[in-house]
Coordinates of C-alpha atoms and ligand atoms in Angstrom, one line a residue:
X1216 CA 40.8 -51.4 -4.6
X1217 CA 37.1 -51.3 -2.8
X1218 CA 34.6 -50.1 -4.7
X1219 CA 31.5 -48.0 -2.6
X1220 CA 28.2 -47.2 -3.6
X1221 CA 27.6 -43.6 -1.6
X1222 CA 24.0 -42.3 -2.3
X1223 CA 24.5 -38.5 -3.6
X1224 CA 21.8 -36.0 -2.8
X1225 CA 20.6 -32.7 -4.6
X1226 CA 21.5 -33.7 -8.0
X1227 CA 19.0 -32.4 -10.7
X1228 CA 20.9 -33.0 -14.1
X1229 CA 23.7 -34.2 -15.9
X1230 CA 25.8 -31.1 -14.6
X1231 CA 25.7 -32.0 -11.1
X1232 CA 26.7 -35.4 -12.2
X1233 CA 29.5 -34.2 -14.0
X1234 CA 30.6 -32.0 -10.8
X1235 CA 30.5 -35.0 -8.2
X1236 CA 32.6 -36.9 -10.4
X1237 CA 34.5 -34.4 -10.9
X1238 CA 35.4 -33.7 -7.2
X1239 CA 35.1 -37.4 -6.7
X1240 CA 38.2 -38.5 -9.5
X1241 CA 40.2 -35.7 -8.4
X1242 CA 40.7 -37.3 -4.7
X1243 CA 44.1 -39.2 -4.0
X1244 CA 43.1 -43.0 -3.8
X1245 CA 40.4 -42.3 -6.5
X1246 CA 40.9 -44.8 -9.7
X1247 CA 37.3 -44.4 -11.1
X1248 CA 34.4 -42.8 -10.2
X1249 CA 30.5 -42.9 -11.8
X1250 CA 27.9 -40.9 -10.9
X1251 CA 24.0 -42.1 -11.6
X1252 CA 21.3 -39.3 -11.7
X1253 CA 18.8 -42.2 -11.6
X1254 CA 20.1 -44.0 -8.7
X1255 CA 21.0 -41.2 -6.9
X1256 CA 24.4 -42.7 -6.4
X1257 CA 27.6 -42.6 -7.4
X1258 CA 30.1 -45.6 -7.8
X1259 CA 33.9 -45.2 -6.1
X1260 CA 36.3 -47.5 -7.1
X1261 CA 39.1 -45.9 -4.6
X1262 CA 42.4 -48.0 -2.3
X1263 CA 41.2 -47.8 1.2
X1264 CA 45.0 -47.2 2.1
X1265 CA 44.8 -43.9 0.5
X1266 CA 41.3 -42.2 0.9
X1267 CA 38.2 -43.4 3.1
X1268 CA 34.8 -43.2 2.5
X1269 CA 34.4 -40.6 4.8
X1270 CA 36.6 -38.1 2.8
X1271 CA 34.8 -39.1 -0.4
X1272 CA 31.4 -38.1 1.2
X1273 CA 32.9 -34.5 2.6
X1274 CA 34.1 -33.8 -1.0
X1275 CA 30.7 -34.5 -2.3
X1276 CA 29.5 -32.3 0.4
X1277 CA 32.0 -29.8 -0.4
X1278 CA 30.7 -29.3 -3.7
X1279 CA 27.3 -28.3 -2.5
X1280 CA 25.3 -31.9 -2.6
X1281 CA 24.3 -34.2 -0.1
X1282 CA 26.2 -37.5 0.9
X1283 CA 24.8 -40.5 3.0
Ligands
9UX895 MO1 22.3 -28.5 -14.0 MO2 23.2 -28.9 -11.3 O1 22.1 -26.9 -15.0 O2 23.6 -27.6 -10.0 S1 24.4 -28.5 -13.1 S2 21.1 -28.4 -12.0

């Protein structure tokens, strides 16, 4: 497992943080995945072999925030 720190955009309370981890602990490869309103960032422990960080940020996107 890998863990990334992606830093999440457009989040303005706990909801939004809910919804990214939502979308980010439904991908395949996900094992756990926390969400900071603070840091603007969420935490992605995920297996490389299954889901790259690339997908993670296009799920984010998907759910109407930003991803860098
Ligand atoms: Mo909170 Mo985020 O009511 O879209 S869920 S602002």
């Amino acid at each position: 497992m890998d863990t990334a720190k992606i830093s999440v955009g457009g989040m303005s309370c706990q909801g939004c943080v809910r919804s990214v981890e939502r979308v980010l602990n439904a991908q395949d490869g996900v094992s756990q995945a926390q969400v900071s309103l603070e840091l603007k960032e969420a935490s992605v422990c995920f297996d490389p072999q299954r889901v790259s960080i690339e997908t993670l940020k296009a799920a984010i996107r998907d759910a109407g925030f930003e991803a860098d």
